[in-house]
mmCIF file with all atom_site columns, C-alpha atoms in Angstrom:
data_model
loop_
_atom_site.group_PDB
_atom_site.id
_atom_site.type_symbol
_atom_site.label_atom_id
_atom_site.label_alt_id
_atom_site.label_comp_id
_atom_site.label_asym_id
_atom_site.label_entity_id
_atom_site.label_seq_id
_atom_site.pdbx_PDB_ins_code
_atom_site.Cartn_x
_atom_site.Cartn_y
_atom_site.Cartn_z
_atom_site.occupancy
_atom_site.B_iso_or_equiv
_atom_site.pdbx_formal_charge
_atom_site.auth_seq_id
_atom_site.auth_comp_id
_atom_site.auth_asym_id
_atom_site.auth_atom_id
_atom_site.pdbx_PDB_model_num
ATOM 1   C CA . GLU A 1 1   ? -24.288  -44.952 -80.314 1.00 68.00 ? 1   GLU A CA 1
ATOM 2   C CA . THR A 1 2   ? -27.337  -42.064 -79.386 1.00 82.00 ? 2   THR A CA 1
ATOM 3   C CA . ILE A 1 3   ? -30.237  -43.603 -77.987 1.00 90.00 ? 3   ILE A CA 1
ATOM 4   C CA . ARG A 1 4   ? -33.364  -41.263 -77.173 1.00 92.00 ? 4   ARG A CA 1
ATOM 5   C CA . ILE A 1 5   ? -35.351  -42.263 -73.519 1.00 92.00 ? 5   ILE A CA 1
ATOM 6   C CA . GLU A 1 6   ? -38.849  -41.154 -72.845 1.00 93.00 ? 6   GLU A CA 1
ATOM 7   C CA . ALA A 1 7   ? -40.290  -42.084 -69.759 1.00 94.00 ? 7   ALA A CA 1
ATOM 8   C CA . TRP A 1 8   ? -43.473  -41.267 -67.418 1.00 95.00 ? 8   TRP A CA 1
ATOM 9   C CA . ILE A 1 9   ? -45.329  -42.595 -64.530 1.00 95.00 ? 9   ILE A CA 1
ATOM 10  C CA . THR A 1 10  ? -49.456  -43.302 -64.982 1.00 96.00 ? 10  THR A CA 1
ATOM 11  C CA . PRO A 1 11  ? -50.489  -42.835 -61.169 1.00 92.00 ? 11  PRO A CA 1
ATOM 12  C CA . PRO A 1 12  ? -53.596  -45.635 -60.486 1.00 89.00 ? 12  PRO A CA 1
ATOM 13  C CA . SER A 1 13  ? -56.874  -44.786 -62.178 1.00 86.00 ? 13  SER A CA 1
ATOM 14  C CA . HIS A 1 14  ? -58.926  -44.275 -58.965 1.00 82.00 ? 14  HIS A CA 1
ATOM 15  C CA . THR A 1 15  ? -56.544  -41.649 -57.810 1.00 83.00 ? 15  THR A CA 1
ATOM 16  C CA . GLY A 1 16  ? -57.904  -39.249 -60.808 1.00 82.00 ? 16  GLY A CA 1
ATOM 17  C CA . ARG A 1 17  ? -53.933  -38.335 -61.071 1.00 86.00 ? 17  ARG A CA 1
ATOM 18  C CA . PRO A 1 18  ? -52.951  -37.951 -64.371 1.00 92.00 ? 18  PRO A CA 1
ATOM 19  C CA . PRO A 1 19  ? -49.593  -38.764 -65.803 1.00 94.00 ? 19  PRO A CA 1
ATOM 20  C CA . ILE A 1 20  ? -45.900  -37.321 -64.674 1.00 93.00 ? 20  ILE A CA 1
ATOM 21  C CA . PHE A 1 21  ? -43.138  -37.314 -67.627 1.00 94.00 ? 21  PHE A CA 1
ATOM 22  C CA . LEU A 1 22  ? -39.625  -37.848 -66.359 1.00 93.00 ? 22  LEU A CA 1
ATOM 23  C CA . GLN A 1 23  ? -37.216  -35.516 -67.051 1.00 88.00 ? 23  GLN A CA 1
ATOM 24  C CA . ASP A 1 24  ? -33.591  -36.192 -66.899 1.00 80.00 ? 24  ASP A CA 1
ATOM 25  C CA . ASP A 1 25  ? -31.807  -35.305 -63.941 1.00 74.00 ? 25  ASP A CA 1
ATOM 26  C CA . GLN A 1 26  ? -35.489  -33.795 -61.861 1.00 78.00 ? 26  GLN A CA 1
ATOM 27  C CA . GLN A 1 27  ? -35.304  -33.902 -58.145 1.00 83.00 ? 27  GLN A CA 1
ATOM 28  C CA . ALA A 1 28  ? -37.090  -37.176 -56.869 1.00 90.00 ? 28  ALA A CA 1
ATOM 29  C CA . VAL A 1 29  ? -40.737  -37.534 -57.774 1.00 91.00 ? 29  VAL A CA 1
ATOM 30  C CA . ARG A 1 30  ? -43.356  -38.507 -55.416 1.00 90.00 ? 30  ARG A CA 1
ATOM 31  C CA . VAL A 1 31  ? -46.043  -40.842 -56.780 1.00 91.00 ? 31  VAL A CA 1
ATOM 32  C CA . PRO A 1 32  ? -49.629  -43.015 -54.980 1.00 88.00 ? 32  PRO A CA 1
ATOM 33  C CA . ALA A 1 33  ? -47.662  -46.413 -54.679 1.00 88.00 ? 33  ALA A CA 1
ATOM 34  C CA . GLY A 1 34  ? -49.443  -48.580 -57.204 1.00 88.00 ? 34  GLY A CA 1
ATOM 35  C CA . SER A 1 35  ? -48.363  -46.209 -60.197 1.00 93.00 ? 35  SER A CA 1
ATOM 36  C CA . GLU A 1 36  ? -46.864  -47.480 -63.325 1.00 94.00 ? 36  GLU A CA 1
ATOM 37  C CA . VAL A 1 37  ? -43.840  -46.555 -65.198 1.00 94.00 ? 37  VAL A CA 1
ATOM 38  C CA . THR A 1 38  ? -43.504  -46.850 -68.921 1.00 94.00 ? 38  THR A CA 1
ATOM 39  C CA . VAL A 1 39  ? -40.108  -46.156 -70.425 1.00 94.00 ? 39  VAL A CA 1
ATOM 40  C CA . ARG A 1 40  ? -39.709  -46.439 -74.476 1.00 93.00 ? 40  ARG A CA 1
ATOM 41  C CA . ALA A 1 41  ? -36.568  -46.383 -75.961 1.00 93.00 ? 41  ALA A CA 1
ATOM 42  C CA . GLN A 1 42  ? -35.031  -45.649 -79.813 1.00 92.00 ? 42  GLN A CA 1
ATOM 43  C CA . ALA A 1 43  ? -32.363  -47.513 -79.470 1.00 91.00 ? 43  ALA A CA 1
ATOM 44  C CA . PRO A 1 44  ? -30.279  -50.071 -81.700 1.00 89.00 ? 44  PRO A CA 1
ATOM 45  C CA . SER A 1 45  ? -30.751  -52.711 -79.375 1.00 90.00 ? 45  SER A CA 1
ATOM 46  C CA . ALA A 1 46  ? -33.068  -53.876 -76.353 1.00 89.00 ? 46  ALA A CA 1
ATOM 47  C CA . PRO A 1 47  ? -31.933  -51.829 -73.266 1.00 92.00 ? 47  PRO A CA 1
ATOM 48  C CA . LYS A 1 48  ? -32.846  -53.120 -69.605 1.00 92.00 ? 48  LYS A CA 1
ATOM 49  C CA . LEU A 1 49  ? -34.769  -51.163 -67.148 1.00 92.00 ? 49  LEU A CA 1
ATOM 50  C CA . ILE A 1 50  ? -33.787  -51.627 -63.746 1.00 92.00 ? 50  ILE A CA 1
ATOM 51  C CA . VAL A 1 51  ? -36.363  -50.578 -60.824 1.00 91.00 ? 51  VAL A CA 1
ATOM 52  C CA . ASP A 1 52  ? -33.776  -51.077 -57.511 1.00 90.00 ? 52  ASP A CA 1
ATOM 53  C CA . GLY A 1 53  ? -36.671  -50.572 -54.583 1.00 86.00 ? 53  GLY A CA 1
ATOM 54  C CA . GLN A 1 54  ? -36.439  -51.272 -51.116 1.00 76.00 ? 54  GLN A CA 1
ATOM 55  C CA . ASP A 1 55  ? -37.234  -54.772 -50.932 1.00 74.00 ? 55  ASP A CA 1
ATOM 56  C CA . SER A 1 56  ? -36.900  -56.105 -54.308 1.00 76.00 ? 56  SER A CA 1
ATOM 57  C CA . ASP A 1 57  ? -35.034  -55.725 -57.344 1.00 84.00 ? 57  ASP A CA 1
ATOM 58  C CA . GLN A 1 58  ? -36.552  -55.274 -61.050 1.00 83.00 ? 58  GLN A CA 1
ATOM 59  C CA . LYS A 1 59  ? -34.579  -56.346 -64.469 1.00 89.00 ? 59  LYS A CA 1
ATOM 60  C CA . LEU A 1 60  ? -36.813  -56.038 -66.812 1.00 88.00 ? 60  LEU A CA 1
ATOM 61  C CA . ARG A 1 61  ? -35.895  -56.048 -71.160 1.00 88.00 ? 61  ARG A CA 1
ATOM 62  C CA . PHE A 1 62  ? -37.239  -53.795 -73.078 1.00 92.00 ? 62  PHE A CA 1
ATOM 63  C CA . GLU A 1 63  ? -40.037  -55.258 -75.495 1.00 91.00 ? 63  GLU A CA 1
ATOM 64  C CA . THR A 1 64  ? -40.409  -53.910 -79.454 1.00 90.00 ? 64  THR A CA 1
ATOM 65  C CA . THR A 1 65  ? -43.101  -51.807 -79.888 1.00 89.00 ? 65  THR A CA 1
ATOM 66  C CA . PRO A 1 66  ? -45.139  -51.918 -83.378 1.00 88.00 ? 66  PRO A CA 1
ATOM 67  C CA . GLU A 1 67  ? -43.479  -48.534 -84.426 1.00 86.00 ? 67  GLU A CA 1
ATOM 68  C CA . GLY A 1 68  ? -40.016  -50.286 -83.774 1.00 85.00 ? 68  GLY A CA 1
ATOM 69  C CA . ALA A 1 69  ? -38.795  -48.115 -80.464 1.00 89.00 ? 69  ALA A CA 1
ATOM 70  C CA . TYR A 1 70  ? -38.576  -50.213 -77.074 1.00 93.00 ? 70  TYR A CA 1
ATOM 71  C CA . GLU A 1 71  ? -40.993  -50.145 -74.375 1.00 93.00 ? 71  GLU A CA 1
ATOM 72  C CA . ALA A 1 72  ? -40.656  -51.199 -70.862 1.00 94.00 ? 72  ALA A CA 1
ATOM 73  C CA . LYS A 1 73  ? -42.905  -51.006 -68.164 1.00 94.00 ? 73  LYS A CA 1
ATOM 74  C CA . ALA A 1 74  ? -42.890  -51.715 -64.084 1.00 92.00 ? 74  ALA A CA 1
ATOM 75  C CA . THR A 1 75  ? -45.228  -50.718 -61.192 1.00 92.00 ? 75  THR A CA 1
ATOM 76  C CA . ILE A 1 76  ? -43.896  -48.894 -58.193 1.00 92.00 ? 76  ILE A CA 1
ATOM 77  C CA . THR A 1 77  ? -44.750  -50.013 -54.736 1.00 88.00 ? 77  THR A CA 1
ATOM 78  C CA . THR A 1 78  ? -41.905  -49.076 -52.659 1.00 90.00 ? 78  THR A CA 1
ATOM 79  C CA . ASP A 1 79  ? -39.459  -45.681 -52.781 1.00 91.00 ? 79  ASP A CA 1
ATOM 80  C CA . SER A 1 80  ? -37.410  -46.722 -56.470 1.00 93.00 ? 80  SER A CA 1
ATOM 81  C CA . GLU A 1 81  ? -33.988  -45.951 -57.684 1.00 94.00 ? 81  GLU A CA 1
ATOM 82  C CA . ILE A 1 82  ? -35.092  -46.490 -62.108 1.00 93.00 ? 82  ILE A CA 1
ATOM 83  C CA . SER A 1 83  ? -31.900  -46.341 -64.062 1.00 93.00 ? 83  SER A CA 1
ATOM 84  C CA . VAL A 1 84  ? -31.692  -47.247 -68.252 1.00 93.00 ? 84  VAL A CA 1
ATOM 85  C CA . ALA A 1 85  ? -28.984  -49.826 -68.950 1.00 92.00 ? 85  ALA A CA 1
ATOM 86  C CA . TRP A 1 86  ? -27.772  -49.330 -72.377 1.00 90.00 ? 86  TRP A CA 1
ATOM 87  C CA . TRP A 1 87  ? -23.607  -50.040 -72.502 1.00 91.00 ? 87  TRP A CA 1
ATOM 88  C CA . GLY A 1 88  ? -23.406  -47.675 -68.984 1.00 90.00 ? 88  GLY A CA 1
ATOM 89  C CA . THR A 1 89  ? -26.327  -45.980 -67.289 1.00 90.00 ? 89  THR A CA 1
ATOM 90  C CA . ARG A 1 90  ? -28.208  -43.903 -69.926 1.00 91.00 ? 90  ARG A CA 1
ATOM 91  C CA . ALA A 1 91  ? -30.847  -42.397 -67.789 1.00 91.00 ? 91  ALA A CA 1
ATOM 92  C CA . SER A 1 92  ? -32.073  -42.631 -63.919 1.00 93.00 ? 92  SER A CA 1
ATOM 93  C CA . TRP A 1 93  ? -34.462  -41.042 -61.662 1.00 94.00 ? 93  TRP A CA 1
ATOM 94  C CA . THR A 1 94  ? -35.567  -41.717 -58.297 1.00 93.00 ? 94  THR A CA 1
ATOM 95  C CA . VAL A 1 95  ? -38.908  -42.270 -57.305 1.00 93.00 ? 95  VAL A CA 1
ATOM 96  C CA . ARG A 1 96  ? -40.734  -42.321 -53.905 1.00 92.00 ? 96  ARG A CA 1
ATOM 97  C CA . ALA A 1 97  ? -43.902  -44.224 -53.728 1.00 90.00 ? 97  ALA A CA 1
ATOM 98  C CA . SER A 1 98  ? -46.839  -42.621 -50.976 1.00 85.00 ? 98  SER A CA 1
ATOM 99  C CA . PRO A 1 99  ? -48.812  -44.946 -49.432 1.00 83.00 ? 99  PRO A CA 1
ATOM 100 C CA . ASP A 1 100 ? -51.857  -45.222 -50.132 1.00 83.00 ? 100 ASP A CA 1
ATOM 101 C CA . ALA A 1 101 ? -54.091  -45.179 -46.724 1.00 88.00 ? 101 ALA A CA 1
ATOM 102 C CA . PRO A 1 102 ? -57.534  -46.811 -46.342 1.00 92.00 ? 102 PRO A CA 1
ATOM 103 C CA . PRO A 1 103 ? -60.470  -44.549 -45.192 1.00 94.00 ? 103 PRO A CA 1
ATOM 104 C CA . GLU A 1 104 ? -61.459  -43.436 -41.917 1.00 95.00 ? 104 GLU A CA 1
ATOM 105 C CA . VAL A 1 105 ? -64.849  -43.543 -41.192 1.00 97.00 ? 105 VAL A CA 1
ATOM 106 C CA . GLU A 1 106 ? -66.748  -42.704 -37.732 1.00 96.00 ? 106 GLU A CA 1
ATOM 107 C CA . TRP A 1 107 ? -70.404  -41.875 -36.511 1.00 97.00 ? 107 TRP A CA 1
ATOM 108 C CA . VAL A 1 108 ? -71.251  -39.065 -36.045 1.00 96.00 ? 108 VAL A CA 1
ATOM 109 C CA . SER A 1 109 ? -75.073  -39.839 -34.172 1.00 96.00 ? 109 SER A CA 1
ATOM 110 C CA . GLU A 1 110 ? -75.887  -43.411 -33.450 1.00 95.00 ? 110 GLU A CA 1
ATOM 111 C CA . PRO A 1 111 ? -78.952  -45.211 -35.020 1.00 95.00 ? 111 PRO A CA 1
ATOM 112 C CA . GLU A 1 112 ? -82.128  -44.038 -33.926 1.00 93.00 ? 112 GLU A CA 1
ATOM 113 C CA . LEU A 1 113 ? -85.651  -44.315 -35.097 1.00 90.00 ? 113 LEU A CA 1
ATOM 114 C CA . THR A 1 114 ? -87.115  -41.565 -36.309 1.00 89.00 ? 114 THR A CA 1
ATOM 115 C CA . PRO A 1 115 ? -91.811  -41.690 -35.734 1.00 86.00 ? 115 PRO A CA 1
ATOM 116 C CA . ASN A 1 116 ? -91.805  -42.364 -39.444 1.00 85.00 ? 116 ASN A CA 1
ATOM 117 C CA . ASP A 1 117 ? -90.246  -45.952 -39.102 1.00 87.00 ? 117 ASP A CA 1
ATOM 118 C CA . LYS A 1 118 ? -86.942  -44.877 -40.474 1.00 92.00 ? 118 LYS A CA 1
ATOM 119 C CA . THR A 1 119 ? -83.487  -45.063 -39.339 1.00 94.00 ? 119 THR A CA 1
ATOM 120 C CA . GLU A 1 120 ? -81.652  -41.943 -39.047 1.00 95.00 ? 120 GLU A CA 1
ATOM 121 C CA . PHE A 1 121 ? -77.530  -41.708 -38.474 1.00 96.00 ? 121 PHE A CA 1
ATOM 122 C CA . GLY A 1 122 ? -75.020  -38.900 -38.417 1.00 96.00 ? 122 GLY A CA 1
ATOM 123 C CA . TRP A 1 123 ? -71.449  -40.389 -40.366 1.00 97.00 ? 123 TRP A CA 1
ATOM 124 C CA . LYS A 1 124 ? -68.545  -38.752 -41.029 1.00 96.00 ? 124 LYS A CA 1
ATOM 125 C CA . ALA A 1 125 ? -65.808  -39.806 -43.857 1.00 96.00 ? 125 ALA A CA 1
ATOM 126 C CA . SER A 1 126 ? -62.441  -39.521 -45.682 1.00 95.00 ? 126 SER A CA 1
ATOM 127 C CA . ASP A 1 127 ? -59.961  -40.845 -48.084 1.00 93.00 ? 127 ASP A CA 1
ATOM 128 C CA . ASP A 1 128 ? -57.024  -39.708 -49.603 1.00 87.00 ? 128 ASP A CA 1
ATOM 129 C CA . TYR A 1 129 ? -58.342  -39.972 -53.686 1.00 87.00 ? 129 TYR A CA 1
ATOM 130 C CA . GLY A 1 130 ? -62.216  -40.536 -52.608 1.00 91.00 ? 130 GLY A CA 1
ATOM 131 C CA . VAL A 1 131 ? -64.365  -42.905 -50.542 1.00 94.00 ? 131 VAL A CA 1
ATOM 132 C CA . GLU A 1 132 ? -66.208  -44.994 -53.115 1.00 92.00 ? 132 GLU A CA 1
ATOM 133 C CA . ASN A 1 133 ? -68.818  -47.234 -51.705 1.00 95.00 ? 133 ASN A CA 1
ATOM 134 C CA . LEU A 1 134 ? -70.595  -46.561 -48.345 1.00 97.00 ? 134 LEU A CA 1
ATOM 135 C CA . GLU A 1 135 ? -71.761  -49.194 -45.840 1.00 97.00 ? 135 GLU A CA 1
ATOM 136 C CA . LEU A 1 136 ? -74.073  -50.330 -43.189 1.00 97.00 ? 136 LEU A CA 1
ATOM 137 C CA . VAL A 1 137 ? -72.256  -54.129 -41.754 1.00 96.00 ? 137 VAL A CA 1
ATOM 138 C CA . PHE A 1 138 ? -74.923  -56.052 -39.816 1.00 95.00 ? 138 PHE A CA 1
ATOM 139 C CA . ARG A 1 139 ? -74.280  -59.138 -37.521 1.00 94.00 ? 139 ARG A CA 1
ATOM 140 C CA . ARG A 1 140 ? -76.680  -60.618 -35.288 1.00 93.00 ? 140 ARG A CA 1
ATOM 141 C CA . ILE A 1 141 ? -75.785  -61.173 -31.710 1.00 92.00 ? 141 ILE A CA 1
ATOM 142 C CA . ASP A 1 142 ? -77.687  -64.064 -30.934 1.00 86.00 ? 142 ASP A CA 1
ATOM 143 C CA . GLY A 1 143 ? -75.655  -66.092 -33.240 1.00 76.00 ? 143 GLY A CA 1
ATOM 144 C CA . GLY A 1 144 ? -78.553  -67.576 -35.183 1.00 76.00 ? 144 GLY A CA 1
ATOM 145 C CA . GLY A 1 145 ? -77.831  -67.507 -39.245 1.00 75.00 ? 145 GLY A CA 1
ATOM 146 C CA . ASP A 1 146 ? -74.551  -68.647 -40.701 1.00 81.00 ? 146 ASP A CA 1
ATOM 147 C CA . GLY A 1 147 ? -72.679  -66.082 -38.604 1.00 80.00 ? 147 GLY A CA 1
ATOM 148 C CA . SER A 1 148 ? -72.132  -64.164 -42.173 1.00 89.00 ? 148 SER A CA 1
ATOM 149 C CA . PRO A 1 149 ? -72.426  -60.286 -41.634 1.00 92.00 ? 149 PRO A CA 1
ATOM 150 C CA . ASP A 1 150 ? -75.210  -58.569 -43.756 1.00 93.00 ? 150 ASP A CA 1
ATOM 151 C CA . THR A 1 151 ? -74.748  -55.126 -46.136 1.00 95.00 ? 151 THR A CA 1
ATOM 152 C CA . VAL A 1 152 ? -76.853  -52.432 -46.897 1.00 95.00 ? 152 VAL A CA 1
ATOM 153 C CA . THR A 1 153 ? -75.651  -49.716 -49.257 1.00 95.00 ? 153 THR A CA 1
ATOM 154 C CA . VAL A 1 154 ? -75.448  -45.475 -47.784 1.00 96.00 ? 154 VAL A CA 1
ATOM 155 C CA . GLN A 1 155 ? -76.168  -43.128 -50.398 1.00 94.00 ? 155 GLN A CA 1
ATOM 156 C CA . LEU A 1 156 ? -72.814  -41.335 -50.554 1.00 93.00 ? 156 LEU A CA 1
ATOM 157 C CA . PRO A 1 157 ? -73.696  -37.396 -51.428 1.00 92.00 ? 157 PRO A CA 1
ATOM 158 C CA . ALA A 1 158 ? -71.003  -36.716 -54.152 1.00 90.00 ? 158 ALA A CA 1
ATOM 159 C CA . ILE A 1 159 ? -68.542  -39.293 -56.621 1.00 88.00 ? 159 ILE A CA 1
ATOM 160 C CA . SER A 1 160 ? -65.743  -40.726 -54.628 1.00 89.00 ? 160 SER A CA 1
ATOM 161 C CA . PRO A 1 161 ? -65.420  -37.508 -52.408 1.00 91.00 ? 161 PRO A CA 1
ATOM 162 C CA . LYS A 1 162 ? -62.486  -37.346 -50.696 1.00 91.00 ? 162 LYS A CA 1
ATOM 163 C CA . GLU A 1 163 ? -64.509  -35.695 -46.657 1.00 94.00 ? 163 GLU A CA 1
ATOM 164 C CA . ALA A 1 164 ? -68.056  -36.351 -46.413 1.00 94.00 ? 164 ALA A CA 1
ATOM 165 C CA . GLU A 1 165 ? -70.446  -35.863 -43.941 1.00 95.00 ? 165 GLU A CA 1
ATOM 166 C CA . ASP A 1 166 ? -74.281  -36.470 -43.793 1.00 95.00 ? 166 ASP A CA 1
ATOM 167 C CA . THR A 1 167 ? -77.199  -37.417 -41.881 1.00 95.00 ? 167 THR A CA 1
ATOM 168 C CA . THR A 1 168 ? -78.975  -40.637 -43.714 1.00 95.00 ? 168 THR A CA 1
ATOM 169 C CA . ALA A 1 169 ? -82.182  -41.699 -43.275 1.00 95.00 ? 169 ALA A CA 1
ATOM 170 C CA . ILE A 1 170 ? -83.407  -45.534 -44.227 1.00 95.00 ? 170 ILE A CA 1
ATOM 171 C CA . ASP A 1 171 ? -86.602  -47.397 -44.464 1.00 93.00 ? 171 ASP A CA 1
ATOM 172 C CA . LEU A 1 172 ? -84.677  -50.712 -42.200 1.00 94.00 ? 172 LEU A CA 1
ATOM 173 C CA . THR A 1 173 ? -88.465  -52.585 -41.512 1.00 92.00 ? 173 THR A CA 1
ATOM 174 C CA . ARG A 1 174 ? -88.138  -55.007 -43.906 1.00 91.00 ? 174 ARG A CA 1
ATOM 175 C CA . HIS A 1 175 ? -84.616  -55.916 -43.444 1.00 93.00 ? 175 HIS A CA 1
ATOM 176 C CA . ARG A 1 176 ? -84.474  -59.851 -43.230 1.00 91.00 ? 176 ARG A CA 1
ATOM 177 C CA . TRP A 1 177 ? -83.022  -59.409 -39.721 1.00 93.00 ? 177 TRP A CA 1
ATOM 178 C CA . ALA A 1 178 ? -85.970  -57.015 -38.957 1.00 91.00 ? 178 ALA A CA 1
ATOM 179 C CA . GLY A 1 179 ? -86.660  -56.892 -34.425 1.00 91.00 ? 179 GLY A CA 1
ATOM 180 C CA . LEU A 1 180 ? -83.456  -58.746 -34.005 1.00 92.00 ? 180 LEU A CA 1
ATOM 181 C CA . GLU A 1 181 ? -80.760  -56.977 -32.080 1.00 93.00 ? 181 GLU A CA 1
ATOM 182 C CA . THR A 1 182 ? -77.701  -56.686 -34.172 1.00 94.00 ? 182 THR A CA 1
ATOM 183 C CA . GLU A 1 183 ? -74.165  -55.232 -33.907 1.00 95.00 ? 183 GLU A CA 1
ATOM 184 C CA . VAL A 1 184 ? -74.000  -52.640 -36.622 1.00 96.00 ? 184 VAL A CA 1
ATOM 185 C CA . ARG A 1 185 ? -70.506  -50.478 -37.669 1.00 97.00 ? 185 ARG A CA 1
ATOM 186 C CA . LEU A 1 186 ? -69.910  -48.582 -40.750 1.00 97.00 ? 186 LEU A CA 1
ATOM 187 C CA . ARG A 1 187 ? -68.072  -49.391 -43.391 1.00 97.00 ? 187 ARG A CA 1
ATOM 188 C CA . ALA A 1 188 ? -66.002  -47.516 -45.983 1.00 96.00 ? 188 ALA A CA 1
ATOM 189 C CA . THR A 1 189 ? -64.052  -48.601 -49.679 1.00 95.00 ? 189 THR A CA 1
ATOM 190 C CA . ASP A 1 190 ? -62.007  -46.671 -51.360 1.00 91.00 ? 190 ASP A CA 1
ATOM 191 C CA . GLY A 1 191 ? -60.652  -47.150 -54.880 1.00 86.00 ? 191 GLY A CA 1
ATOM 192 C CA . ALA A 1 192 ? -57.829  -49.136 -54.476 1.00 83.00 ? 192 ALA A CA 1
ATOM 193 C CA . GLY A 1 193 ? -60.520  -51.834 -52.259 1.00 89.00 ? 193 GLY A CA 1
ATOM 194 C CA . GLN A 1 194 ? -59.023  -50.924 -49.156 1.00 91.00 ? 194 GLN A CA 1
ATOM 195 C CA . THR A 1 195 ? -61.812  -50.938 -46.090 1.00 94.00 ? 195 THR A CA 1
ATOM 196 C CA . GLY A 1 196 ? -62.280  -48.817 -42.721 1.00 95.00 ? 196 GLY A CA 1
ATOM 197 C CA . LEU A 1 197 ? -64.899  -49.560 -40.110 1.00 96.00 ? 197 LEU A CA 1
ATOM 198 C CA . SER A 1 198 ? -66.706  -47.240 -37.434 1.00 96.00 ? 198 SER A CA 1
ATOM 199 C CA . GLU A 1 199 ? -66.702  -48.213 -33.782 1.00 96.00 ? 199 GLU A CA 1
ATOM 200 C CA . PRO A 1 200 ? -69.656  -51.130 -33.305 1.00 96.00 ? 200 PRO A CA 1
ATOM 201 C CA . VAL A 1 201 ? -72.853  -49.771 -31.564 1.00 95.00 ? 201 VAL A CA 1
ATOM 202 C CA . ASN A 1 202 ? -75.530  -52.622 -30.657 1.00 95.00 ? 202 ASN A CA 1
ATOM 203 C CA . PHE A 1 203 ? -78.936  -51.973 -32.199 1.00 94.00 ? 203 PHE A CA 1
ATOM 204 C CA . VAL A 1 204 ? -82.566  -53.693 -32.858 1.00 93.00 ? 204 VAL A CA 1
ATOM 205 C CA . ILE A 1 205 ? -83.441  -53.462 -36.348 1.00 92.00 ? 205 ILE A CA 1
ATOM 206 C CA . PRO A 1 206 ? -86.864  -51.923 -35.878 1.00 91.00 ? 206 PRO A CA 1
ATOM 207 C CA . GLU A 1 207 ? -90.268  -54.147 -37.278 1.00 86.00 ? 207 GLU A CA 1
ATOM 208 C CA . LYS A 1 208 ? -93.202  -52.875 -39.017 1.00 78.00 ? 208 LYS A CA 1
ATOM 209 C CA . LEU A 1 209 ? -95.181  -52.118 -36.645 1.00 69.00 ? 209 LEU A CA 1
ATOM 210 C CA . LEU A 1 210 ? -99.128  -52.409 -37.938 1.00 64.00 ? 210 LEU A CA 1
ATOM 211 C CA . LEU A 1 211 ? -101.261 -50.869 -36.011 1.00 57.00 ? 211 LEU A CA 1
ATOM 212 C CA . GLN A 1 212 ? -104.829 -51.844 -37.964 1.00 56.00 ? 212 GLN A CA 1
ATOM 213 C CA . PRO A 1 213 ? -106.338 -55.051 -36.054 1.00 57.00 ? 213 PRO A CA 1
ATOM 214 C CA . LEU A 1 214 ? -107.169 -56.778 -39.764 1.00 57.00 ? 214 LEU A CA 1
ATOM 215 C CA . ALA A 1 215 ? -103.589 -56.292 -40.917 1.00 54.00 ? 215 ALA A CA 1
ATOM 216 C CA . ARG A 1 216 ? -102.618 -57.942 -38.034 1.00 52.00 ? 216 ARG A CA 1
ATOM 217 C CA . ALA A 1 217 ? -104.690 -60.864 -38.069 1.00 55.00 ? 217 ALA A CA 1
ATOM 218 C CA . ILE A 1 218 ? -103.557 -60.810 -41.637 1.00 53.00 ? 218 ILE A CA 1
#
């Protein structure tokens, strides 16, 4: 008996990549790790989906769809051989999974105080699919507080840039640790939630200097 099979792979949404349709007898397909393969079959009874990965084998039953077809889904985490079994192998594909590297971030110039009380620093960050979030992470050097860090968001120059370099100026004089010595790093986060950290820098968070005698008395 004949069986009709359609299959496609949907990369993770944070990659911004469109689905890839799988053809019979095609070469190995390279996709980001974490992609989802969907196989739909028109058959007299439910086939099995076999995902033979480097460190695990999955055998998945097809579920019936509202239209009366059969469908199965699996997540691709490593290089895998994917096949549909129904009285023998009816279709197979080789899929290579590219790992999603964490973002990279570094100081271009270390934080310094400008004449208008702003803290200015240069930075650059990059990620395979785009940096979602950038922040300064402060830790107190005096060991005070409860030891947990404090973060301040750094504005990105674009939405999810794959590469970005900028100089940022932030007013930190109202920070709760103003006047204290801290260790500060840049932290970049990608769409998969992976993070990258810069080298640490020692930095005293600036205080607001009140020059008027009346204000100082208050």
